[in-house]
Coordinates of C-alpha atoms in Angstrom, one line a residue:
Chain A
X9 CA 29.8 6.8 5.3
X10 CA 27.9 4.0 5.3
X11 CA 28.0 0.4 3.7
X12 CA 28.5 -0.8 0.2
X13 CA 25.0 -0.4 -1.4
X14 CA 25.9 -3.4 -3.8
X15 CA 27.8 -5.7 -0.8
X16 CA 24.7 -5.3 1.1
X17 CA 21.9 -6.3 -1.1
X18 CA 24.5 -9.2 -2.2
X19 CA 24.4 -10.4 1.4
X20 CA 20.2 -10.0 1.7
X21 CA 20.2 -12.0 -1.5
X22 CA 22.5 -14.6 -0.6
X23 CA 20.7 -15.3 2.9
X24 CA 17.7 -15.1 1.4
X25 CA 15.0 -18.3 1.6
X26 CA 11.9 -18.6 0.5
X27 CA 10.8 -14.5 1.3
X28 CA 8.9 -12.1 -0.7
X29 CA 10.0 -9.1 -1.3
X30 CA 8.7 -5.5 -2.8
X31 CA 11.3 -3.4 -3.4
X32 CA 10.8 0.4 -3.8
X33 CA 11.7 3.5 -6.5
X34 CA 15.3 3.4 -7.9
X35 CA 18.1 2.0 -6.3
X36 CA 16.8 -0.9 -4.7
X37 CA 14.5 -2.2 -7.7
X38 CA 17.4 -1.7 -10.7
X39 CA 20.4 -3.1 -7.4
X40 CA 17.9 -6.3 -6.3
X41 CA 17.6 -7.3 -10.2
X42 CA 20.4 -7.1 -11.0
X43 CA 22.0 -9.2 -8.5
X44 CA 18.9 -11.8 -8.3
X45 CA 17.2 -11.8 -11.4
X46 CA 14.1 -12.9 -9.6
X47 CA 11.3 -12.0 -11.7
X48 CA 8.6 -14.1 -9.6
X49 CA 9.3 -13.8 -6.0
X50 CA 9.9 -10.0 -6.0
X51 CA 7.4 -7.2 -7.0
X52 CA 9.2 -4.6 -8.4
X53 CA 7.1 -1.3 -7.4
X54 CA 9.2 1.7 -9.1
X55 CA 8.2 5.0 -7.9
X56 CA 5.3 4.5 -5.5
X57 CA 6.2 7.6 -3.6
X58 CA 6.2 6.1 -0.2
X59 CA 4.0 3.0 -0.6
X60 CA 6.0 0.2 -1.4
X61 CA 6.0 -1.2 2.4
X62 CA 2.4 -0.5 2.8
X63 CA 1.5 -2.7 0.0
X64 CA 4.0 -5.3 1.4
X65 CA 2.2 -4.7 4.6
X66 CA -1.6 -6.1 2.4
X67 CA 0.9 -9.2 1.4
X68 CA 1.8 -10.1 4.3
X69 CA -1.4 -9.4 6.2
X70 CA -3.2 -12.0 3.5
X71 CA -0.1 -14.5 3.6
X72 CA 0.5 -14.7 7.5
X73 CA 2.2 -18.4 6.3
X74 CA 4.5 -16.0 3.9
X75 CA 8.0 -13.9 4.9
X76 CA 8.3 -10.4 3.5
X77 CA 10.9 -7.9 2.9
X78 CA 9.6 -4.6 1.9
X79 CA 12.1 -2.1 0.9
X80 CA 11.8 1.4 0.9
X81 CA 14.5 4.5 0.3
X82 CA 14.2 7.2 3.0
X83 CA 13.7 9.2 0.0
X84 CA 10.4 7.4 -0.1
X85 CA 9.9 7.5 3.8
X86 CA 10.7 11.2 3.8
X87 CA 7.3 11.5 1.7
X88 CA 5.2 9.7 4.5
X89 CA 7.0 8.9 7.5
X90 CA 3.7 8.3 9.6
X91 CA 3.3 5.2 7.4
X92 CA 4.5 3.6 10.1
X93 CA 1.7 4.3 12.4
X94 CA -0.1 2.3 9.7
X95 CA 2.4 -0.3 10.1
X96 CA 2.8 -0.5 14.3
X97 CA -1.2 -1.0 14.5
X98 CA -0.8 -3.8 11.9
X99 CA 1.8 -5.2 13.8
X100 CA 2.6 -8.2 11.5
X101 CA 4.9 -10.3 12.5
X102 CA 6.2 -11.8 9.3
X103 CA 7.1 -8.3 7.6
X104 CA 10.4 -6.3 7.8
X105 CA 10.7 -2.7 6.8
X106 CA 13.8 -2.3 5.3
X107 CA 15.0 1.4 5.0
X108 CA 17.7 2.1 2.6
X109 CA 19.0 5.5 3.9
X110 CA 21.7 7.0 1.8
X111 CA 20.3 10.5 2.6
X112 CA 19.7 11.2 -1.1
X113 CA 17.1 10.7 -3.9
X114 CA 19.1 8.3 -5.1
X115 CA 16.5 7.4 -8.1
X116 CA 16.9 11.2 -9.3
X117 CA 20.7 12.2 -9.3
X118 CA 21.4 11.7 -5.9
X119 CA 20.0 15.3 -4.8
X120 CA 20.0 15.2 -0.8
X121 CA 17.5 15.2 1.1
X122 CA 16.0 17.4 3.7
X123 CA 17.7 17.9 7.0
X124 CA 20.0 15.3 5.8
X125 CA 22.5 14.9 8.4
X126 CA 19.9 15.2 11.5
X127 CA 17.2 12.7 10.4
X128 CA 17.0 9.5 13.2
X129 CA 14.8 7.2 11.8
X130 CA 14.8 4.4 14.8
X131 CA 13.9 7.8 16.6
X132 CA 11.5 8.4 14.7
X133 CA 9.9 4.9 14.7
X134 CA 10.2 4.2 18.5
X135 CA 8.0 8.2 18.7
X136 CA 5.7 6.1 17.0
X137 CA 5.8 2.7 18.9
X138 CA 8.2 1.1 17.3
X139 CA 10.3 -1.6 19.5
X140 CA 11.7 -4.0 17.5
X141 CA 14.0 -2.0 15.4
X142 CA 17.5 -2.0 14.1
X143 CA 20.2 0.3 12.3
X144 CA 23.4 -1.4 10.5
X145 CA 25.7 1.2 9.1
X146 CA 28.4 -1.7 8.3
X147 CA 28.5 -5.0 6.8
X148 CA 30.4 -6.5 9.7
X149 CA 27.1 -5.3 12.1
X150 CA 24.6 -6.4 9.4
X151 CA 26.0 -9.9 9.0
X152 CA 25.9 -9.8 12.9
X153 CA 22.3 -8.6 13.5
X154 CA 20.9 -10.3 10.5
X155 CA 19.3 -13.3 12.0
X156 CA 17.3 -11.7 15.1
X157 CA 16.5 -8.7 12.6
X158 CA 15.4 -9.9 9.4
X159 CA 14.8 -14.4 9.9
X160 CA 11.9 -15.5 10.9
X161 CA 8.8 -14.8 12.4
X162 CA 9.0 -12.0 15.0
X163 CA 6.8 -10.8 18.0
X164 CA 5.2 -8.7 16.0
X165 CA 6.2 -5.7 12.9
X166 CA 10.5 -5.2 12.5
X167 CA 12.0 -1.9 11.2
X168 CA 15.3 -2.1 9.7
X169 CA 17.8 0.9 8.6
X170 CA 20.7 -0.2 6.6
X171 CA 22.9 3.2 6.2
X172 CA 24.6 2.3 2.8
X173 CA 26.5 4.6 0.7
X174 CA 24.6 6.1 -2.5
X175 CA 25.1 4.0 -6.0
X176 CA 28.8 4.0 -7.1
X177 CA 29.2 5.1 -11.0
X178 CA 29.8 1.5 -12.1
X179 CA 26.3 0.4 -9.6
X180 CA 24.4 3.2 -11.6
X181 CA 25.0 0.7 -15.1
X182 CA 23.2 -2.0 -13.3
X183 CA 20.0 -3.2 -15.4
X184 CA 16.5 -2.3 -14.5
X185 CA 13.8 -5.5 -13.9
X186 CA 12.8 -5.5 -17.7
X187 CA 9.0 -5.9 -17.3
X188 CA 6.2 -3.8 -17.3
X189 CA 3.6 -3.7 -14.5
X190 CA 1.4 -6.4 -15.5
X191 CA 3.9 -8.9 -15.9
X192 CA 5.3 -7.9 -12.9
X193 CA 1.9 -8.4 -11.1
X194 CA 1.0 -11.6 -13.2
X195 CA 4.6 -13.2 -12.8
X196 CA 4.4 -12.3 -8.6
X197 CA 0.5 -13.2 -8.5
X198 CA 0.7 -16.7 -10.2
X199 CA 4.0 -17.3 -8.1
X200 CA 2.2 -16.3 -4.8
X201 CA -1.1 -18.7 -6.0
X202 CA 1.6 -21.9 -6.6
X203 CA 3.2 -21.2 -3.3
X204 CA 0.8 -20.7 -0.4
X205 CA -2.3 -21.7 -2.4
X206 CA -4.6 -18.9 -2.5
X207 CA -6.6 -17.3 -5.6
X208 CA -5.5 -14.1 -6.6
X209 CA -7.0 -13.7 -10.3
X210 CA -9.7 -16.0 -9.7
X211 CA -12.2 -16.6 -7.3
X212 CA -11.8 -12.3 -6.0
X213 CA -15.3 -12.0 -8.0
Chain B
X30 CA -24.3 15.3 9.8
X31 CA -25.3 12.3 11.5
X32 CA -25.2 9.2 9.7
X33 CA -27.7 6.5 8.7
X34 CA -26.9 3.0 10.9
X35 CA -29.4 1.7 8.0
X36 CA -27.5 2.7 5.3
X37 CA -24.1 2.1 7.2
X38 CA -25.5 -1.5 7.3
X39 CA -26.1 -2.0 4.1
X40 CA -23.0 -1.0 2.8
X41 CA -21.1 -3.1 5.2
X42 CA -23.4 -5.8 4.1
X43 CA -22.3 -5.4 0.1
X44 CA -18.9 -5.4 1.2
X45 CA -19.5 -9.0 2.9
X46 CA -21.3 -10.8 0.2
X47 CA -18.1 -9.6 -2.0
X48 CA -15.7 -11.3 0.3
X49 CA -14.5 -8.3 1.4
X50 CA -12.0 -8.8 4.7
X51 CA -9.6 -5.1 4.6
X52 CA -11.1 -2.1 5.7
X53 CA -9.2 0.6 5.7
X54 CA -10.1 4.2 5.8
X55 CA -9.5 8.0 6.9
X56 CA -12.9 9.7 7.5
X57 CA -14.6 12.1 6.3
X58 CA -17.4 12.9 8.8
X59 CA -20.0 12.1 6.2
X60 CA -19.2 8.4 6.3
X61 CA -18.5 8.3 10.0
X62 CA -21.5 5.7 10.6
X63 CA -20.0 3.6 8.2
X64 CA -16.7 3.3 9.2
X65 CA -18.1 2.4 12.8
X66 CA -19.7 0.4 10.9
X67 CA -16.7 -1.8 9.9
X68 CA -15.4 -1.4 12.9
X69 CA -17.3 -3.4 15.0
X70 CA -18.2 -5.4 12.9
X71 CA -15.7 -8.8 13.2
X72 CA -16.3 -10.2 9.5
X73 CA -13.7 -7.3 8.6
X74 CA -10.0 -6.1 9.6
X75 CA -10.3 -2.1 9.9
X76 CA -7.5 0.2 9.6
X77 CA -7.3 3.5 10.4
X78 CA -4.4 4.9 7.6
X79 CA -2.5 8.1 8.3
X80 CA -3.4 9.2 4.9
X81 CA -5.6 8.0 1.8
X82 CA -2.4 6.9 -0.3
X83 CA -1.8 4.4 2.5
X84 CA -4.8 2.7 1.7
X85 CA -4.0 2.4 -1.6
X86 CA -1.0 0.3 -0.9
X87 CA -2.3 -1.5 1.4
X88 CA -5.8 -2.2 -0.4
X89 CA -3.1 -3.2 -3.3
X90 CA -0.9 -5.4 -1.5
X91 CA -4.3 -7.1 0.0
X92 CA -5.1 -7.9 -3.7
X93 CA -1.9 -9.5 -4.4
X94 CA -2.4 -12.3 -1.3
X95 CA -5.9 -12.7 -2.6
X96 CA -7.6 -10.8 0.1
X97 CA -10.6 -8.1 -0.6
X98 CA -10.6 -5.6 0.4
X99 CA -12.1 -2.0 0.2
X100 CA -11.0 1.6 0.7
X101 CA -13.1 4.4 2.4
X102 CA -12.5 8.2 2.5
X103 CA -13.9 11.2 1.5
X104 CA -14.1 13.6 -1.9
X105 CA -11.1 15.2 -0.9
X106 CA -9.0 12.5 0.4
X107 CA -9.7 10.9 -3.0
X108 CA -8.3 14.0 -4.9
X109 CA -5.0 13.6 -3.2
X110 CA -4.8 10.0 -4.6
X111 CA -4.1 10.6 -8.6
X112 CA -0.3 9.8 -8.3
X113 CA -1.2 6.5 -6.4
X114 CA -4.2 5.5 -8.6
X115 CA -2.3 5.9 -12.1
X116 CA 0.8 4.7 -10.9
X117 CA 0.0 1.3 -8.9
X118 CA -3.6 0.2 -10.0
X119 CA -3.2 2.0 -13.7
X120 CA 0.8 0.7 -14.3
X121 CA 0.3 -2.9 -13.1
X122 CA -3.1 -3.4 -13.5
X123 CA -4.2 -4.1 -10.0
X124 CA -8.4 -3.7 -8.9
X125 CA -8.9 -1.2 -5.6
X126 CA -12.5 -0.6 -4.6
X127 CA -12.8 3.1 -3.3
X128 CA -16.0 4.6 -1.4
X129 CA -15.6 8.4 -1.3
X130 CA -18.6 11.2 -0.2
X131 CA -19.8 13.4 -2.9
X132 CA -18.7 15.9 -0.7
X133 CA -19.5 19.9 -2.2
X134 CA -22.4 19.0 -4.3
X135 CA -25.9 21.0 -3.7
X136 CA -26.6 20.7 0.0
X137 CA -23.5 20.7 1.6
X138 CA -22.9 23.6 3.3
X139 CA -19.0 23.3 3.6
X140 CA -17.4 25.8 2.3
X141 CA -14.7 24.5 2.1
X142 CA -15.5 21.4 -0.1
X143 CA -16.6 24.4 -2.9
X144 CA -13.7 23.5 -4.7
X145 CA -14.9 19.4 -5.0
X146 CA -18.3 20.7 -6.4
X147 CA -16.6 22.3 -9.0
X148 CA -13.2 20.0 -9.3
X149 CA -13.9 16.1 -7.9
X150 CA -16.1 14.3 -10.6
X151 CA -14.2 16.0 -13.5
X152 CA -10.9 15.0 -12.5
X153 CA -12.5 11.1 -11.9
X154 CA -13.4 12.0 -15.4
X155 CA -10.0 13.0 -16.9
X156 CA -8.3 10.1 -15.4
X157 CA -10.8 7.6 -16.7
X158 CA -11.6 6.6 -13.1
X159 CA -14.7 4.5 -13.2
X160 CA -17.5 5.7 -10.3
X161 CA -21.1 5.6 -9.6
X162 CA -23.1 7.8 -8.0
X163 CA -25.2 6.0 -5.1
X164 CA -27.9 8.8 -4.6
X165 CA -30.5 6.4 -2.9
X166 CA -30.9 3.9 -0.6
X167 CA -32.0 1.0 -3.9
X168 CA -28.9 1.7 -5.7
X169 CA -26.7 0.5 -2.4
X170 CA -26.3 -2.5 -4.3
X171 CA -24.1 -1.2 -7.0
X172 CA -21.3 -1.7 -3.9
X173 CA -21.1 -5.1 -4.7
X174 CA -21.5 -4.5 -8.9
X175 CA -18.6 -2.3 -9.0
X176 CA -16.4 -4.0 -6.3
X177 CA -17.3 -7.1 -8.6
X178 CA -16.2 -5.3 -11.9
X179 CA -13.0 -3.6 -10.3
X180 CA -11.9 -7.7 -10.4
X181 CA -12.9 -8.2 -13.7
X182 CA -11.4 -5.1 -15.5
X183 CA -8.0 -4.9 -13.2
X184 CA -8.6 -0.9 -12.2
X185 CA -10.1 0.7 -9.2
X186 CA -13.2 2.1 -9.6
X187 CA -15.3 4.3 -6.9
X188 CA -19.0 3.8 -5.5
X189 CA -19.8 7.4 -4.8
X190 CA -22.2 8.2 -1.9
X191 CA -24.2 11.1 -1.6
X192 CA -25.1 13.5 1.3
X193 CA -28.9 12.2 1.6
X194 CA -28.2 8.9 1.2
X195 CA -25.8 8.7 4.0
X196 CA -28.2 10.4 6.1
X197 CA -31.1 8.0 5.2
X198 CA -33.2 10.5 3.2
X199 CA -33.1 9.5 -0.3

């Protein structure tokens, strides 16, 4: 058992400030929209198979002035775990892996994944260099590790499991962001150009 | 094979003039030299990736923070990528500069790229990936054309370098 999947990403949103965030296949696109309805400050990266913190890792490496949140499902991480050798060279400071684990697919009828009860993903990540990392399986121990995990700048790249309970029946009715993938680039893009005053669709030719 | 520093030179220089600052690759021995290349080279961040579909998000991500940035790997690295490439840089639109090896054409003696003689341009083909053949050391320059055009059409496209031209024969 592990924490509400909808009391948790209510919390993140809430002590949200001004951080970006990519959020991965699934559950944690359709469960961020529909509590946030952010359609600028997010980029909604459905079904990347694995990628989603990677590309939050090319944000954040171009916006070192910029906080982001990259969400992934361990669905996702299952696919290519040694992303985060990727990510502990990089060692950016101002990005935080978040892993949803809920041991399942949860974007494809909640099939379970592989080796489901042994997989130890801060084991995993401290194999691979990993030392700033933390696991909340409760609200209570989220809402008491949430600055010092997840506010700020850091030392260097954060790793963050939150075991949360797959999508109740009445989360699986939440909406999906209702934009296609330009407008999801466009909307993020010209939102990132406002903000931190960098050229993204001009001045790359 | 050893490499061309000449050509490795060159190509690091296109990537300059396009503002290129990312690096990030997986090698295939053929493009060794350049990868060093980028390496020491402190106009550019390199990374190493675990595997060619982490270049493509991070080479993605780069874009949206308005950093260039440039992804190197060989023929068959590339053929592992058609998930990434339609669903990232096809669904939303987002440029990604590839340079792959024609690995398995006539004169490489790998056996085992065969099945990229017969299988790697065609599938470019049936995805619509846009690439160009660099088969000598004048048409280096289409680095910077096709980096260029990647930004103006919002889709990866793929400089293509060949065997001789990495080696500093052609």
């Amino acid at each position: 058992m592990g924490a509400s999947f909808r009391g948790t990403f209510e919390f993140l949103a809430a002590q949200r400030q001004d951080e970006l965030v990519v959020t991965s296949a699934g559950n944690s696109s359709q469960m961020w929209w529909d509590i946030t309805r952010d359609p600028d400050r997010t980029f909604y990266l459905d079904a990347s198979m694995s990628l989603s913190t990677l590309l939050g890792s090319g944000i954040a490496y171009g916006l070192p002035q910029a906080q982001v949140w990259a969400f992934m499902g361990d669905g996702a991480f299952a696919m290519n775990p040694a992303m985060l050798m990727v990510e502990r060279d990089l060692d950016l400071p101002n990005l935080v892996h978040v892993l949803v684990s809920n041991r399942v697919y949860g974007g494809t009828s909640d099939i379970d994944l592989p080796n489901k009860p042994a997989n130890d993903y801060i084991a995993m990540a401290k194999s691979m260099g990993m030392e700033r990392c933390w696991s909340f399986d409760s609200l209570a121990a989220l809402e008491d590790g949430f600055d010092a995990a997840f506010r700020g700048n850091s030392e260097g790249h954060r790793f963050v499991v939150l075991e949360l309970d797959p999508f109740t029946e009445a989360d699986r009715g939440a909406d999906d962001p209702p934009m296609d993938g330009p407008e999801i680039k466009f909307r993020f893009g010209r939102y990132v150009e406002a903000t931190y005053g960098v050229k993204v669709f001009t001045e790359q030719l | 094979m050893s490499g061309s520093p000449d050509t490795a030179r060159l190509v690091v220089e296109q990537a300059a003039e396009c503002g290129v600052e990312l690096v990030a690759s997986l090698p295939d021995n053929w493009i060794a030299e350049v990868i060093s290349a980028f390496d020491e080279d402190d106009r550019f961040r390199h990374i190493p990736v675990n595997r060619e579909e982490s270049a493509v998000g991070l080479c993605s991500g780069a874009f949206l923070s308005g950093t260039g940035s440039m992804a190197l790997m060989g023929a068959s690295g590339l053929m592992t990528l058609i998930y990434a490439i339609t669903k990232i840089n096809y669904t939303y639109e987002i440029p990604l500069m590839l340079l792959a090896t024609l690995r398995g054409a006539p004169g490489d003696k790998a056996k085992f790229h065969v099945s990229n003689g017969l299988h790697f341009l065609p599938s470019l083909d049936a995805i619509n990936l846009t690439y160009e053949v660099i088969d000598s050391r004048d048409k280096i320059p289409m680095i910077g054309k096709i980096y260029r055009h990647t930004r103006t059409v919002s889709r990866p496209a793929v400089a293509i370098l060949t065997r001789d031209v990495l080696r500093g024969d052609a």
